[in-house]
């Protein structure tokens, strides 16, 4: 599978498994899981033929580890980032003292005034590494990295969870827990 097709397939799977499973006649099961055979059949029925080996390649090579197989390998789901309601069953976790969020510079005034909100997703996405946040922010324009006082948020009662691919999730981050991380 060439790189262009891998990226195209990854984007299609993200759209289906995170945002619009009905697009191919699917519904997400508990925890956001879909049987692999059902997914492949649904894709094939819509003219997007994909083999299990090709799906394995996309899952294994996705640099953001957006997808995960169940322990038996029979089901697949998106690791996080859903705009449809899904309970991933992630347990509350103690975050590191500081987390980071990448955004575009044009969004900074609103974020510093209102805090971070999930927008069209279920959760705010945070990372443990500046480099990851910088990469995320760069997808939307000139990147800015925000430092999140995760320890302070946790002490104030905010719950954190961490997805299978290491993305930290929380419901919101009030502006008082944010500062600009200028070492970019």
Short mmCIF file of C-alpha atoms in Angstrom, two decimals:
data_model
loop_
_atom_site.label_atom_id
_atom_site.label_comp_id
_atom_site.label_asym_id
_atom_site.label_seq_id
_atom_site.Cartn_x
_atom_site.Cartn_y
_atom_site.Cartn_z
CA UNK A 1 0.00 0.00 0.00
CA UNK A 2 1.60 3.28 -1.06
CA UNK A 3 1.84 6.32 1.24
CA UNK A 4 -0.83 8.32 -0.61
CA UNK A 5 -3.40 5.53 -0.28
CA UNK A 6 -2.41 4.94 3.35
CA UNK A 7 -3.07 8.59 4.24
CA UNK A 8 -6.32 8.68 2.27
CA UNK A 9 -7.53 5.49 3.98
CA UNK A 10 -6.55 6.82 7.42
CA UNK A 11 -8.56 9.99 6.83
CA UNK A 12 -11.55 7.97 5.64
CA UNK A 13 -11.37 5.72 8.72
CA UNK A 14 -11.13 8.77 10.98
CA UNK A 15 -14.24 10.25 9.40
CA UNK A 16 -16.15 6.98 9.81
CA UNK A 17 -14.93 5.83 13.23
CA UNK A 18 -14.85 9.28 14.87
CA UNK A 19 -17.54 11.34 13.21
CA UNK A 20 -19.93 9.63 10.81
CA UNK A 21 -20.26 5.84 11.00
CA UNK A 22 -23.66 6.11 9.30
CA UNK A 23 -21.85 7.31 6.18
CA UNK A 24 -21.18 3.64 5.38
CA UNK A 25 -24.20 2.20 7.19
CA UNK A 26 -22.46 1.44 10.49
CA UNK A 27 -23.21 2.27 14.07
CA UNK A 28 -20.56 2.23 16.76
CA UNK A 29 -20.96 -0.36 19.48
CA UNK A 30 -20.17 0.02 23.16
CA UNK A 31 -16.81 1.73 23.61
CA UNK A 32 -16.83 2.87 19.98
CA UNK A 33 -15.95 -0.62 18.71
CA UNK A 34 -16.93 -1.98 15.29
CA UNK A 35 -16.31 -5.56 14.15
CA UNK A 36 -13.47 -5.50 11.60
CA UNK A 37 -15.33 -7.78 9.18
CA UNK A 38 -18.40 -5.52 9.35
CA UNK A 39 -16.28 -2.43 8.67
CA UNK A 40 -14.52 -4.04 5.70
CA UNK A 41 -17.84 -5.25 4.25
CA UNK A 42 -19.44 -1.81 4.71
CA UNK A 43 -16.50 -0.10 3.00
CA UNK A 44 -16.53 -2.61 0.15
CA UNK A 45 -20.25 -2.13 -0.30
CA UNK A 46 -19.64 1.58 -0.83
CA UNK A 47 -16.85 1.09 -3.38
CA UNK A 48 -13.98 1.45 -0.91
CA UNK A 49 -12.54 -2.05 -1.05
CA UNK A 50 -9.98 -2.58 1.70
CA UNK A 51 -8.33 -5.84 2.72
CA UNK A 52 -7.54 -6.82 6.31
CA UNK A 53 -3.83 -6.61 5.48
CA UNK A 54 -4.30 -3.04 4.20
CA UNK A 55 -6.29 -2.12 7.30
CA UNK A 56 -3.54 -3.64 9.48
CA UNK A 57 -1.00 -1.52 7.62
CA UNK A 58 -2.97 1.70 8.22
CA UNK A 59 -3.44 0.91 11.93
CA UNK A 60 0.21 -0.05 12.44
CA UNK A 61 1.78 2.83 10.51
CA UNK A 62 -0.44 5.72 11.60
CA UNK A 63 2.00 8.05 13.32
CA UNK A 64 -0.68 9.31 15.70
CA UNK A 65 -1.94 5.81 16.53
CA UNK A 66 -5.48 6.99 15.84
CA UNK A 67 -6.91 3.48 15.71
CA UNK A 68 -6.78 0.47 18.00
CA UNK A 69 -7.75 -3.16 17.70
CA UNK A 70 -9.42 -5.04 20.52
CA UNK A 71 -7.21 -7.54 22.32
CA UNK A 72 -8.59 -10.37 20.15
CA UNK A 73 -8.08 -8.33 16.95
CA UNK A 74 -11.71 -8.73 15.90
CA UNK A 75 -12.86 -5.16 16.55
CA UNK A 76 -11.48 -1.70 15.74
CA UNK A 77 -12.13 1.79 17.07
CA UNK A 78 -10.75 5.32 16.96
CA UNK A 79 -8.58 6.00 20.00
CA UNK A 80 -10.10 9.44 20.65
CA UNK A 81 -11.41 12.55 18.88
CA UNK A 82 -15.03 11.53 18.44
CA UNK A 83 -17.68 14.08 17.62
CA UNK A 84 -20.34 11.39 18.07
CA UNK A 85 -21.13 10.37 21.63
CA UNK A 86 -18.89 7.47 22.62
CA UNK A 87 -17.79 6.30 26.05
CA UNK A 88 -14.34 4.84 25.45
CA UNK A 89 -14.36 3.38 28.94
CA UNK A 90 -11.15 5.13 29.89
CA UNK A 91 -10.47 5.23 33.62
CA UNK A 92 -9.65 8.48 35.37
CA UNK A 93 -5.90 9.01 35.54
CA UNK A 94 -3.55 11.31 37.43
CA UNK A 95 -2.04 13.67 34.84
CA UNK A 96 1.52 14.92 34.81
CA UNK A 97 1.91 18.32 36.49
CA UNK A 98 2.00 20.09 33.12
CA UNK A 99 0.33 19.24 29.82
CA UNK A 100 0.33 21.13 26.53
CA UNK A 101 -2.20 22.18 23.91
CA UNK A 102 -1.40 23.28 20.37
CA UNK A 103 -3.54 25.78 18.52
CA UNK A 104 -3.30 28.45 15.83
CA UNK A 105 -2.21 31.93 16.87
CA UNK A 106 -5.49 33.42 15.62
CA UNK A 107 -7.37 31.37 18.27
CA UNK A 108 -5.21 32.52 21.17
CA UNK A 109 -7.21 35.62 22.30
CA UNK A 110 -10.47 33.65 22.56
CA UNK A 111 -8.80 30.72 24.32
CA UNK A 112 -7.07 32.95 26.88
CA UNK A 113 -10.43 34.67 27.55
CA UNK A 114 -12.70 31.59 27.56
CA UNK A 115 -10.39 28.63 28.16
CA UNK A 116 -10.23 25.43 26.19
CA UNK A 117 -13.53 23.83 25.24
CA UNK A 118 -14.07 20.59 23.33
CA UNK A 119 -15.80 22.41 20.45
CA UNK A 120 -17.20 19.67 18.14
CA UNK A 121 -15.45 16.87 20.03
CA UNK A 122 -16.31 15.24 23.32
CA UNK A 123 -13.15 16.31 25.14
CA UNK A 124 -10.29 18.78 25.10
CA UNK A 125 -7.14 17.09 23.79
CA UNK A 126 -3.83 17.67 25.57
CA UNK A 127 -0.37 16.22 25.13
CA UNK A 128 2.53 15.48 27.44
CA UNK A 129 5.07 16.75 24.88
CA UNK A 130 5.60 20.24 23.48
CA UNK A 131 6.55 18.78 20.09
CA UNK A 132 3.20 17.03 19.75
CA UNK A 133 1.30 20.19 20.68
CA UNK A 134 3.37 22.20 18.20
CA UNK A 135 2.54 19.72 15.44
CA UNK A 136 -1.18 19.86 16.27
CA UNK A 137 -1.19 23.66 16.33
CA UNK A 138 0.61 23.78 13.00
CA UNK A 139 -2.28 21.97 11.30
CA UNK A 140 -4.49 25.02 11.86
CA UNK A 141 -2.17 27.93 11.05
CA UNK A 142 0.83 29.53 12.74
CA UNK A 143 1.26 27.32 15.82
CA UNK A 144 1.12 28.43 19.44
CA UNK A 145 1.67 26.07 22.36
CA UNK A 146 -0.20 26.57 25.61
CA UNK A 147 1.00 25.27 28.95
CA UNK A 148 -1.78 23.67 31.00
CA UNK A 149 -1.52 23.52 34.80
CA UNK A 150 -2.83 19.96 34.91
CA UNK A 151 -1.86 19.47 38.56
CA UNK A 152 -3.88 22.52 39.54
CA UNK A 153 -6.85 21.39 37.47
CA UNK A 154 -6.75 17.91 39.00
CA UNK A 155 -6.51 19.39 42.51
CA UNK A 156 -9.59 21.49 41.68
CA UNK A 157 -11.52 18.31 40.83
CA UNK A 158 -11.18 18.13 37.05
CA UNK A 159 -11.02 14.57 35.77
CA UNK A 160 -8.39 13.44 33.29
CA UNK A 161 -8.26 10.31 31.17
CA UNK A 162 -5.58 9.14 28.79
CA UNK A 163 -6.43 7.47 25.48
CA UNK A 164 -4.76 4.35 24.11
CA UNK A 165 -2.48 6.55 21.99
CA UNK A 166 -1.37 8.82 24.83
CA UNK A 167 -3.68 11.80 24.29
CA UNK A 168 -4.83 13.33 27.59
CA UNK A 169 -8.54 14.12 27.70
CA UNK A 170 -10.54 16.43 29.96
CA UNK A 171 -13.88 18.18 29.66
CA UNK A 172 -12.54 21.77 29.62
CA UNK A 173 -9.64 23.94 30.77
CA UNK A 174 -10.59 27.29 32.34
CA UNK A 175 -8.39 30.23 31.32
CA UNK A 176 -6.77 30.53 34.76
CA UNK A 177 -4.96 27.22 34.16
CA UNK A 178 -3.45 28.30 30.84
CA UNK A 179 -0.31 30.19 29.89
CA UNK A 180 1.59 30.61 26.67
CA UNK A 181 4.57 28.30 26.32
CA UNK A 182 7.11 30.46 24.53
CA UNK A 183 9.98 27.98 24.18
CA UNK A 184 8.78 27.02 20.70
#
